[in-house]
GROMACS .gro file of C-alpha atoms in nm:
model
  178
    1UNK     CA    1  -0.002   0.002  -0.003
    2UNK     CA    2   0.283   0.233   0.087
    3UNK     CA    3   0.464   0.184  -0.252
    4UNK     CA    4   0.131   0.204  -0.433
    5UNK     CA    5   0.053   0.521  -0.257
    6UNK     CA    6   0.382   0.683  -0.346
    7UNK     CA    7   0.332   0.586  -0.714
    8UNK     CA    8  -0.026   0.731  -0.715
    9UNK     CA    9   0.096   1.053  -0.547
   10UNK     CA   10   0.395   1.083  -0.791
   11UNK     CA   11   0.198   1.014  -1.105
   12UNK     CA   12  -0.100   1.229  -1.006
   13UNK     CA   13  -0.333   0.982  -1.182
   14UNK     CA   14  -0.581   1.051  -0.893
   15UNK     CA   15  -0.635   1.397  -0.729
   16UNK     CA   16  -0.877   1.520  -0.460
   17UNK     CA   17  -1.192   1.612  -0.642
   18UNK     CA   18  -1.178   1.347  -0.909
   19UNK     CA   19  -1.491   1.139  -0.967
   20UNK     CA   20  -1.383   0.783  -0.977
   21UNK     CA   21  -1.532   0.431  -0.991
   22UNK     CA   22  -1.340   0.141  -0.840
   23UNK     CA   23  -1.480  -0.210  -0.801
   24UNK     CA   24  -1.835  -0.082  -0.841
   25UNK     CA   25  -1.791   0.201  -0.595
   26UNK     CA   26  -1.845   0.547  -0.747
   27UNK     CA   27  -1.762   0.870  -0.570
   28UNK     CA   28  -1.541   1.172  -0.517
   29UNK     CA   29  -1.184   1.136  -0.411
   30UNK     CA   30  -1.163   1.337  -0.084
   31UNK     CA   31  -0.807   1.255   0.033
   32UNK     CA   32  -0.507   1.076  -0.114
   33UNK     CA   33  -0.268   0.947   0.148
   34UNK     CA   34   0.040   0.725   0.131
   35UNK     CA   35  -0.132   0.413   0.250
   36UNK     CA   36  -0.505   0.467   0.147
   37UNK     CA   37  -0.748   0.697  -0.039
   38UNK     CA   38  -1.070   0.824   0.084
   39UNK     CA   39  -1.359   0.824  -0.168
   40UNK     CA   40  -1.696   0.974  -0.061
   41UNK     CA   41  -1.976   0.803  -0.240
   42UNK     CA   42  -2.275   1.000  -0.362
   43UNK     CA   43  -2.481   0.881  -0.071
   44UNK     CA   44  -2.232   1.060   0.161
   45UNK     CA   45  -2.063   0.737   0.283
   46UNK     CA   46  -1.686   0.761   0.292
   47UNK     CA   47  -1.485   0.455   0.166
   48UNK     CA   48  -1.129   0.405   0.268
   49UNK     CA   49  -0.969   0.217  -0.022
   50UNK     CA   50  -0.616   0.069   0.017
   51UNK     CA   51  -0.396   0.219  -0.246
   52UNK     CA   52  -0.293  -0.134  -0.351
   53UNK     CA   53  -0.651  -0.177  -0.466
   54UNK     CA   54  -0.632   0.146  -0.670
   55UNK     CA   55  -0.298   0.033  -0.817
   56UNK     CA   56  -0.410  -0.320  -0.915
   57UNK     CA   57  -0.781  -0.274  -1.005
   58UNK     CA   58  -0.933  -0.099  -1.296
   59UNK     CA   59  -1.013   0.255  -1.198
   60UNK     CA   60  -1.243   0.471  -1.402
   61UNK     CA   61  -1.160   0.842  -1.359
   62UNK     CA   62  -1.449   1.045  -1.501
   63UNK     CA   63  -1.285   1.386  -1.444
   64UNK     CA   64  -0.909   1.351  -1.483
   65UNK     CA   65  -0.881   1.524  -1.814
   66UNK     CA   66  -1.221   1.693  -1.864
   67UNK     CA   67  -1.538   1.731  -1.653
   68UNK     CA   68  -1.755   1.698  -1.962
   69UNK     CA   69  -1.921   1.356  -1.976
   70UNK     CA   70  -2.179   1.179  -2.194
   71UNK     CA   71  -2.469   0.976  -2.063
   72UNK     CA   72  -2.665   0.713  -2.262
   73UNK     CA   73  -3.039   0.650  -2.220
   74UNK     CA   74  -3.214   0.353  -2.377
   75UNK     CA   75  -3.581   0.397  -2.472
   76UNK     CA   76  -3.832   0.161  -2.610
   77UNK     CA   77  -4.160   0.249  -2.777
   78UNK     CA   78  -4.454   0.060  -2.924
   79UNK     CA   79  -4.430  -0.087  -3.279
   80UNK     CA   80  -4.733   0.151  -3.358
   81UNK     CA   81  -4.497   0.449  -3.322
   82UNK     CA   82  -4.341   0.642  -3.598
   83UNK     CA   83  -3.962   0.636  -3.561
   84UNK     CA   84  -3.919   0.981  -3.707
   85UNK     CA   85  -4.168   1.133  -3.468
   86UNK     CA   86  -4.002   0.955  -3.175
   87UNK     CA   87  -3.661   1.091  -3.274
   88UNK     CA   88  -3.804   1.441  -3.317
   89UNK     CA   89  -3.958   1.427  -2.971
   90UNK     CA   90  -3.625   1.311  -2.814
   91UNK     CA   91  -3.443   1.589  -2.992
   92UNK     CA   92  -3.693   1.844  -2.873
   93UNK     CA   93  -3.673   1.725  -2.516
   94UNK     CA   94  -3.295   1.738  -2.508
   95UNK     CA   95  -3.287   2.096  -2.660
   96UNK     CA   96  -3.524   2.215  -2.393
   97UNK     CA   97  -3.314   2.082  -2.106
   98UNK     CA   98  -3.084   2.360  -1.962
   99UNK     CA   99  -2.811   2.110  -1.853
  100UNK     CA  100  -2.776   1.916  -2.179
  101UNK     CA  101  -2.498   2.059  -2.396
  102UNK     CA  102  -2.560   2.190  -2.740
  103UNK     CA  103  -2.206   2.110  -2.855
  104UNK     CA  104  -2.144   1.829  -2.900
  105UNK     CA  105  -2.514   1.792  -2.984
  106UNK     CA  106  -2.729   1.507  -2.846
  107UNK     CA  107  -2.696   1.177  -3.034
  108UNK     CA  108  -3.025   1.012  -3.121
  109UNK     CA  109  -3.046   0.674  -3.306
  110UNK     CA  110  -3.283   0.392  -3.384
  111UNK     CA  111  -3.103   0.096  -3.238
  112UNK     CA  112  -3.304  -0.213  -3.325
  113UNK     CA  113  -3.629  -0.390  -3.355
  114UNK     CA  114  -3.675  -0.551  -3.006
  115UNK     CA  115  -3.904  -0.828  -2.886
  116UNK     CA  116  -4.167  -0.597  -2.759
  117UNK     CA  117  -4.050  -0.247  -2.876
  118UNK     CA  118  -3.864  -0.028  -3.123
  119UNK     CA  119  -3.541   0.050  -2.937
  120UNK     CA  120  -3.377   0.390  -2.950
  121UNK     CA  121  -3.062   0.524  -2.793
  122UNK     CA  122  -3.008   0.877  -2.671
  123UNK     CA  123  -2.664   1.018  -2.585
  124UNK     CA  124  -2.635   1.354  -2.425
  125UNK     CA  125  -2.331   1.549  -2.315
  126UNK     CA  126  -2.328   1.714  -1.974
  127UNK     CA  127  -2.082   2.000  -1.869
  128UNK     CA  128  -2.031   1.837  -1.525
  129UNK     CA  129  -2.032   1.479  -1.397
  130UNK     CA  130  -2.229   1.605  -1.102
  131UNK     CA  131  -2.537   1.598  -1.326
  132UNK     CA  132  -2.490   1.229  -1.407
  133UNK     CA  133  -2.792   1.109  -1.207
  134UNK     CA  134  -3.004   1.417  -1.214
  135UNK     CA  135  -3.025   1.488  -1.588
  136UNK     CA  136  -3.111   1.134  -1.707
  137UNK     CA  137  -3.391   1.121  -1.452
  138UNK     CA  138  -3.526   1.454  -1.567
  139UNK     CA  139  -3.499   1.362  -1.930
  140UNK     CA  140  -3.678   1.031  -1.874
  141UNK     CA  141  -3.959   1.214  -1.698
  142UNK     CA  142  -3.992   1.472  -1.972
  143UNK     CA  143  -3.979   1.206  -2.241
  144UNK     CA  144  -4.245   1.008  -2.071
  145UNK     CA  145  -4.475   1.312  -2.051
  146UNK     CA  146  -4.410   1.407  -2.419
  147UNK     CA  147  -4.470   1.052  -2.533
  148UNK     CA  148  -4.794   1.048  -2.329
  149UNK     CA  149  -4.903   1.385  -2.478
  150UNK     CA  150  -4.827   1.263  -2.834
  151UNK     CA  151  -4.991   0.925  -2.791
  152UNK     CA  152  -4.682   0.722  -2.804
  153UNK     CA  153  -4.683   0.413  -2.583
  154UNK     CA  154  -4.389   0.274  -2.394
  155UNK     CA  155  -4.472  -0.098  -2.393
  156UNK     CA  156  -4.394  -0.354  -2.126
  157UNK     CA  157  -4.255  -0.689  -2.239
  158UNK     CA  158  -4.517  -0.924  -2.352
  159UNK     CA  159  -4.514  -1.290  -2.467
  160UNK     CA  160  -4.769  -1.474  -2.683
  161UNK     CA  161  -4.836  -1.832  -2.597
  162UNK     CA  162  -4.956  -2.042  -2.883
  163UNK     CA  163  -5.090  -2.392  -2.783
  164UNK     CA  164  -5.063  -2.636  -3.067
  165UNK     CA  165  -5.343  -2.888  -3.116
  166UNK     CA  166  -5.268  -3.250  -3.194
  167UNK     CA  167  -5.238  -3.413  -2.858
  168UNK     CA  168  -5.560  -3.580  -2.751
  169UNK     CA  169  -5.717  -3.456  -2.436
  170UNK     CA  170  -5.808  -3.721  -2.180
  171UNK     CA  171  -6.178  -3.798  -2.155
  172UNK     CA  172  -6.277  -3.655  -1.818
  173UNK     CA  173  -6.612  -3.845  -1.811
  174UNK     CA  174  -6.466  -4.194  -1.829
  175UNK     CA  175  -6.193  -4.110  -1.585
  176UNK     CA  176  -6.451  -4.006  -1.323
  177UNK     CA  177  -6.665  -4.326  -1.352
  178UNK     CA  178  -6.459  -4.513  -1.104
   0.00000   0.00000   0.00000
């Protein structure tokens, strides 16, 4: 841990204030010491992570070079929907949100024909990683409202069951004569 800490301090690959994810833990680096690093999760819980873990694990640093980040949102709509109208609504909702960056502009694409829905992807750029949870939630809420207003349904997964004929059914009357 001591050697790992010296390397981390010397390389400056992590700095206080960086937003990182280590082994599924995401938070802000509060303090970087020789033996351990303190990361405060977004639920305000501080995690003390041994520097060896930071040195030997994959660490995602969201803010090392640039605070701008992209968030992706998946959206499914009914097969009765017009893909062009769906994409227009998504574009309109993104442009109206004050925290979604105009440059680079939002990326909207028709991903695939899914089992129960037409699947779209929405990628928006945020000026600060702090908005990583807030903005997608607000966008989903606005998209839901716009879809509802425009009569576009967000379906739930459905399965059709087809029972094939051909197997004889037991005769219930003769079985009950005992």
